Short mmCIF file of C-alpha atoms and ligand atoms in Angstrom, two decimals:
data_model
loop_
_atom_site.label_atom_id
_atom_site.label_comp_id
_atom_site.label_asym_id
_atom_site.label_seq_id
_atom_site.Cartn_x
_atom_site.Cartn_y
_atom_site.Cartn_z
CA MET A 1 -3.95 -7.17 119.61
CA GLN A 2 -2.42 -5.06 122.36
CA ARG A 3 -5.54 -5.26 124.55
CA ARG A 4 -5.56 -9.01 124.20
CA ALA A 5 -1.85 -9.29 124.90
CA LEU A 6 -2.19 -7.14 128.04
CA ALA A 7 -5.03 -9.34 129.32
CA LEU A 8 -3.03 -12.50 128.61
CA LYS A 9 -0.02 -11.11 130.43
CA ARG A 10 -2.15 -10.25 133.45
CA GLU A 11 -3.13 -13.92 133.50
CA GLY A 12 0.57 -14.71 133.65
CA ARG A 13 0.79 -16.24 130.20
CA VAL A 14 4.20 -16.46 128.53
CA ILE A 15 3.82 -15.05 125.03
CA GLY A 16 6.02 -16.37 122.21
CA PHE A 17 6.16 -14.48 118.93
CA VAL A 18 7.23 -15.20 115.34
CA PRO A 19 6.94 -12.20 113.00
CA THR A 20 6.81 -12.98 109.26
CA MET A 21 5.89 -11.48 105.92
CA GLY A 22 3.81 -14.55 105.09
CA PHE A 23 3.97 -16.98 102.15
CA LEU A 24 5.09 -19.40 104.82
CA HIS A 25 7.56 -22.24 104.33
CA GLU A 26 9.35 -24.74 106.56
CA GLY A 27 11.81 -22.03 107.67
CA HIS A 28 8.99 -20.00 109.21
CA LEU A 29 7.35 -23.11 110.65
CA SER A 30 10.62 -24.19 112.30
CA LEU A 31 10.66 -20.85 114.17
CA MET A 32 7.09 -21.47 115.34
CA ARG A 33 8.13 -24.88 116.70
CA ILE A 34 11.08 -23.32 118.54
CA ALA A 35 8.79 -20.65 120.03
CA ARG A 36 6.07 -23.17 120.89
CA GLU A 37 8.43 -25.04 123.22
CA ARG A 38 9.25 -21.91 125.17
CA CYS A 39 5.87 -20.25 125.64
CA ASP A 40 2.29 -21.07 126.51
CA LEU A 41 0.72 -18.71 124.01
CA LEU A 42 2.07 -18.49 120.49
CA VAL A 43 1.50 -15.43 118.32
CA ALA A 44 2.57 -15.28 114.66
CA SER A 45 2.21 -12.20 112.51
CA ILE A 46 1.93 -11.75 108.78
CA PHE A 47 2.69 -8.26 107.61
CA VAL A 48 4.38 -7.26 104.36
CA ASN A 49 5.92 -4.11 105.76
CA PRO A 50 6.00 -1.29 103.18
CA ALA A 51 8.55 0.63 105.26
CA GLN A 52 11.30 -1.92 104.63
CA PHE A 53 10.96 -1.99 100.83
CA GLY A 54 12.84 0.48 98.65
CA PRO A 55 11.04 2.36 95.85
CA ASN A 56 12.26 -0.09 93.18
CA GLU A 57 11.83 -3.24 95.21
CA ASP A 58 9.23 -6.01 95.13
CA LEU A 59 6.58 -4.76 97.61
CA GLU A 60 3.71 -5.17 95.14
CA ALA A 61 4.97 -8.45 93.73
CA TYR A 62 5.81 -10.02 97.10
CA PRO A 63 4.08 -13.43 97.11
CA ARG A 64 0.98 -13.76 99.24
CA ASP A 65 -1.33 -16.70 100.08
CA PHE A 66 -3.21 -15.86 103.24
CA GLU A 67 -5.49 -18.89 103.33
CA ARG A 68 -2.65 -21.34 103.00
CA ASP A 69 -0.64 -19.43 105.64
CA GLN A 70 -3.60 -19.47 108.00
CA ALA A 71 -3.98 -23.26 107.64
CA LEU A 72 -0.25 -23.79 108.26
CA CYS A 73 -0.35 -21.61 111.39
CA GLU A 74 -3.30 -23.55 112.70
CA LYS A 75 -1.46 -26.81 112.11
CA GLU A 76 1.58 -25.49 114.02
CA GLY A 77 -0.57 -24.58 117.02
CA VAL A 78 -0.42 -20.81 116.59
CA ASP A 79 -2.91 -19.36 119.10
CA ILE A 80 -3.19 -15.89 117.59
CA LEU A 81 -2.43 -14.96 113.99
CA PHE A 82 -2.00 -11.19 113.77
CA PHE A 83 -2.32 -9.79 110.23
CA PRO A 84 -2.72 -6.02 110.34
CA GLU A 85 -3.27 -3.85 107.28
CA ALA A 86 -0.59 -1.30 106.40
CA GLY A 87 -3.19 1.44 106.96
CA THR A 88 -3.77 0.37 110.55
CA MET A 89 -0.13 -0.34 111.39
CA TYR A 90 1.12 3.14 110.55
CA ALA A 91 -0.26 6.51 111.50
CA GLU A 92 -0.93 8.75 108.50
CA ASN A 93 2.28 10.73 108.76
CA PRO A 94 4.59 8.82 111.06
CA SER A 95 7.61 10.86 112.12
CA VAL A 96 9.38 8.58 114.58
CA TRP A 97 11.58 5.78 113.28
CA ILE A 98 14.19 3.48 114.77
CA ASP A 99 17.56 3.76 113.13
CA GLU A 100 20.32 1.35 114.05
CA GLU A 101 23.54 3.16 113.17
CA SER A 102 26.31 0.59 113.08
CA LEU A 103 25.38 -2.94 112.03
CA SER A 104 22.91 -1.54 109.47
CA THR A 105 25.53 0.25 107.42
CA VAL A 106 27.04 -2.87 105.83
CA LEU A 107 25.94 -5.88 103.74
CA CYS A 108 22.17 -5.67 103.01
CA GLY A 109 22.05 -2.28 104.73
CA ALA A 110 24.52 -0.84 102.22
CA ALA A 111 22.64 -2.40 99.31
CA ARG A 112 19.15 -1.46 100.56
CA PRO A 113 19.17 2.04 102.09
CA GLY A 114 16.45 2.49 104.70
CA HIS A 115 15.68 -1.23 104.81
CA PHE A 116 16.74 -1.83 108.40
CA ARG A 117 15.10 1.39 109.56
CA GLY A 118 11.85 -0.10 108.27
CA VAL A 119 12.63 -3.45 109.86
CA CYS A 120 13.56 -2.03 113.28
CA THR A 121 10.56 0.26 113.36
CA VAL A 122 8.05 -2.42 112.45
CA VAL A 123 9.57 -4.97 114.83
CA ALA A 124 9.48 -2.41 117.66
CA LYS A 125 5.83 -1.67 116.83
CA LEU A 126 5.01 -5.39 116.70
CA PHE A 127 6.74 -5.92 120.07
CA ASN A 128 4.63 -3.08 121.52
CA LEU A 129 1.45 -4.68 120.18
CA VAL A 130 2.13 -8.35 120.88
CA LEU A 131 4.11 -7.83 124.13
CA PRO A 132 6.06 -11.07 123.68
CA ASP A 133 8.28 -12.60 126.35
CA ILE A 134 10.28 -14.36 123.66
CA ALA A 135 10.55 -13.80 119.90
CA VAL A 136 12.23 -16.09 117.38
CA PHE A 137 14.11 -14.83 114.31
CA GLY A 138 15.90 -16.89 111.66
CA GLU A 139 19.63 -17.03 110.99
CA LYS A 140 18.69 -16.88 107.30
CA ASP A 141 18.59 -13.12 107.83
CA ALA A 142 21.72 -13.04 109.98
CA GLN A 143 22.22 -9.28 109.79
CA GLN A 144 18.57 -8.59 110.65
CA LEU A 145 18.81 -10.94 113.61
CA ARG A 146 21.89 -9.19 115.00
CA ILE A 147 20.31 -5.76 114.47
CA ILE A 148 17.16 -6.82 116.34
CA GLU A 149 19.29 -8.19 119.17
CA ARG A 150 21.12 -4.84 119.29
CA MET A 151 17.84 -2.90 119.30
CA VAL A 152 16.53 -5.01 122.18
CA ARG A 153 19.78 -4.47 124.10
CA ASP A 154 20.08 -0.74 123.45
CA LEU A 155 16.41 0.15 123.95
CA ASP A 156 15.70 -2.31 126.80
CA PHE A 157 12.84 -4.18 125.19
CA PRO A 158 11.64 -6.79 127.73
CA VAL A 159 11.86 -9.64 125.22
CA LYS A 160 14.29 -12.50 124.80
CA ILE A 161 15.43 -13.02 121.21
CA ILE A 162 16.00 -16.62 120.14
CA ARG A 163 17.96 -17.58 117.02
CA GLY A 164 16.51 -20.23 114.70
CA PRO A 165 18.87 -22.13 112.35
CA ILE A 166 18.57 -21.83 108.55
CA VAL A 167 16.19 -24.37 107.02
CA ARG A 168 17.18 -25.53 103.52
CA GLU A 169 15.59 -27.40 100.64
CA ALA A 170 16.86 -30.96 100.14
CA ASP A 171 19.44 -29.70 97.60
CA GLY A 172 20.76 -26.99 99.94
CA LEU A 173 19.01 -23.84 98.73
CA ALA A 174 18.00 -21.76 101.75
CA MET A 175 14.21 -21.59 101.92
CA SER A 176 12.79 -18.18 101.10
CA SER A 177 9.43 -16.82 100.03
CA ARG A 178 11.32 -15.16 97.16
CA ASN A 179 12.43 -18.54 95.72
CA LYS A 180 9.02 -18.54 94.08
CA TYR A 181 10.26 -15.86 91.66
CA LEU A 182 12.95 -18.16 90.22
CA SER A 183 12.56 -19.76 86.80
CA VAL A 184 13.43 -23.46 86.54
CA GLN A 185 16.89 -22.55 85.24
CA GLU A 186 17.47 -19.89 87.91
CA ARG A 187 16.32 -22.29 90.63
CA GLN A 188 19.00 -24.71 89.46
CA ASP A 189 21.61 -21.96 89.12
CA ALA A 190 20.77 -20.66 92.61
CA LEU A 191 22.54 -23.68 94.09
CA CYS A 192 25.79 -21.79 93.48
CA LEU A 193 25.20 -19.85 96.73
CA ARG A 194 25.25 -23.02 98.79
CA ARG A 195 28.09 -24.53 96.77
CA ALA A 196 30.18 -21.43 97.40
CA LEU A 197 29.48 -21.51 101.16
CA GLU A 198 30.28 -25.21 101.34
CA THR A 199 33.53 -24.76 99.45
CA ALA A 200 34.65 -21.95 101.78
CA SER A 201 33.73 -24.01 104.84
CA GLU A 202 35.73 -26.93 103.57
CA LEU A 203 38.77 -24.80 102.78
CA TYR A 204 38.44 -23.34 106.25
CA ARG A 205 38.24 -26.79 107.84
CA ASN A 206 41.39 -27.71 105.91
CA GLY A 207 43.25 -24.81 107.48
CA GLU A 208 42.76 -21.83 105.15
CA ARG A 209 42.51 -18.67 107.27
CA GLN A 210 42.93 -15.90 104.71
CA ALA A 211 39.59 -14.26 103.96
CA ASP A 212 40.83 -13.31 100.47
CA ALA A 213 41.53 -16.91 99.57
CA LEU A 214 38.13 -18.07 100.84
CA LEU A 215 36.35 -15.24 99.03
CA GLY A 216 38.28 -15.90 95.81
CA ALA A 217 37.24 -19.55 95.80
CA MET A 218 33.61 -18.57 96.36
CA LEU A 219 33.65 -15.89 93.69
CA GLU A 220 35.01 -18.35 91.16
CA ILE A 221 32.07 -20.68 91.77
CA ILE A 222 29.45 -17.94 91.52
CA GLU A 223 31.00 -16.22 88.51
CA ALA A 224 30.93 -19.50 86.60
CA VAL A 225 27.12 -19.24 86.62
CA PRO A 226 26.06 -16.81 83.88
CA SER A 227 22.71 -15.83 85.44
CA ALA A 228 24.29 -15.03 88.84
CA GLU A 229 25.47 -11.56 89.73
CA VAL A 230 27.13 -10.95 93.08
CA ASP A 231 25.62 -8.11 95.08
CA TYR A 232 27.98 -8.62 98.02
CA LEU A 233 30.20 -11.42 99.23
CA GLU A 234 32.00 -10.85 102.52
CA ILE A 235 33.58 -12.51 105.50
CA VAL A 236 32.75 -10.44 108.54
CA ASP A 237 33.19 -10.47 112.28
CA ASP A 238 30.09 -12.09 113.73
CA GLY A 239 29.71 -9.37 116.35
CA THR A 240 30.49 -6.16 114.45
CA LEU A 241 29.73 -7.33 110.88
CA GLN A 242 32.93 -5.58 109.77
CA PRO A 243 35.11 -7.36 107.18
CA ILE A 244 37.97 -9.43 108.54
CA VAL A 245 41.26 -10.36 106.91
CA ASN A 246 42.40 -13.32 109.00
CA VAL A 247 39.65 -15.69 109.96
CA ASP A 248 40.88 -16.93 113.30
CA ASN A 249 38.14 -16.10 115.77
CA GLY A 250 35.05 -17.41 114.06
CA ALA A 251 33.35 -15.32 111.43
CA LEU A 252 30.31 -15.08 109.28
CA ILE A 253 30.33 -15.51 105.50
CA ALA A 254 27.48 -13.47 104.07
CA LEU A 255 26.42 -13.14 100.48
CA ALA A 256 23.69 -11.68 98.33
CA VAL A 257 23.40 -12.77 94.72
CA ARG A 258 21.02 -11.69 92.01
CA MET A 259 19.62 -14.50 89.90
CA GLY A 260 17.92 -12.60 87.11
CA SER A 261 15.69 -10.12 88.89
CA THR A 262 15.58 -12.10 92.15
CA ARG A 263 17.95 -11.21 94.97
CA LEU A 264 18.87 -14.16 97.18
CA ILE A 265 20.82 -14.08 100.44
CA ASP A 266 22.55 -16.81 102.39
CA ASN A 267 25.20 -17.08 105.08
CA GLU A 268 27.23 -19.49 107.13
CA GLY A 269 29.14 -19.20 110.38
CA LEU A 270 32.74 -20.42 110.48
CA GLU A 271 33.36 -22.07 113.80
CA ASN A 272 36.89 -22.52 114.97
CA VAL A 273 38.12 -26.07 114.43
P1 AMP B 1 10.24 -13.20 106.30
O1 AMP B 1 8.86 -13.74 106.15
O2 AMP B 1 11.13 -13.42 105.13
O3 AMP B 1 10.26 -11.78 106.82
O4 AMP B 1 10.91 -14.05 107.46
C1 AMP B 1 10.31 -14.15 108.72
C2 AMP B 1 11.27 -14.87 109.66
O5 AMP B 1 11.55 -16.17 109.15
C3 AMP B 1 12.62 -14.15 109.80
O6 AMP B 1 13.05 -14.24 111.15
C4 AMP B 1 13.50 -14.95 108.89
O7 AMP B 1 14.87 -14.91 109.25
C5 AMP B 1 12.95 -16.34 109.08
N1 AMP B 1 13.30 -17.22 107.96
C6 AMP B 1 13.08 -17.00 106.64
N2 AMP B 1 13.59 -18.00 105.90
C7 AMP B 1 14.15 -18.89 106.77
C8 AMP B 1 14.85 -20.11 106.62
N3 AMP B 1 15.08 -20.66 105.44
N4 AMP B 1 15.29 -20.73 107.74
C9 AMP B 1 15.08 -20.18 108.97
N5 AMP B 1 14.42 -19.02 109.17
C10 AMP B 1 13.96 -18.38 108.09
#
C-alpha cells in the first residue's frame, strides 16, 4: 500500500482516504462521496482494529461482509480498497502507541479505557501507509473526529481532515454497523436516542440554556424505555469536550446508551439561534 501510495504521489495524484471497520452502510458511503469530490484517487480501508477493542468488547462478534463491502466500494468509485490483516498491520510486540491525553479522557474515552489509544495509533499507521492528502471522518463519532483532528494538529500529519455529517435511517436512528445486533424490539426502542436529542434541540431553540434542564428532559425520555440504559449523557463544549453548565456558545450533546448488550452512540451540535 505504501509503495503504491508513494508512486501515486510522485505522479502528483491527490489521495483521498476513508478508513472504516467495514460492514458498510450509507454513512460510510456518504464519506466516500465527500472524499471523491476532493481527490483524484480514492482509497478506502476496512480493518477491524483489535487495538481499539477492550477485553470484554465485541471484537469477535463485530459484523463482517467483505464481498458486499467490496461491491459497494466499487460502486462508489473507490480506486483502492485496503484491507490488511491484523497480523500484518501490527509488529509482533509493538511498543509505540499514540495517546491523546485530554479529549480522550471523557465520554467514550472514560467508558472505554484504551479505546482512543487504539484508534489514534491505527489511524496514524493508516495515514503512514495510505499517505492521504485528505481524509474524511464522520460526525457520528464526534469525539473520535475531534481527537483525530487534534492528533493531526499536534503531530503535524500532512493531511486535511474533513467532517462528514451523520447519516440516519428514515426514522432517525443514526446508521451504525452495530445496529445489526439489535432485536426488533431494541431497534424500535433505540429511537429514544434521537427523540431525546430532538427534544433537547427544541427546548434549546425555545430559549432553554441550562444544561441541567436539557439533560433532565433527555433523561426522562430515555429512562421511560425499559431496555435502555444510559452509559453517558452530557452537554459539552465542542472544542474541549468538557461539560458546560450554561449553553450559550454552542455545544455538543453526546450520549451513549446500552440497548440490551448493544452500545449505541449519537450526538448533536447546538448552534446558537
Ligand atoms: P466505523 O466503520 O464505525 O469505524 O466508521 C468508519 C467511519 O464512518 C468513521 O469516520 C465514522 O464516524 C463514520 N460513520 C459511521 N457511521 C456513520 C453515520 N451514520 N454517518 C456518518 N458517518 C458515519
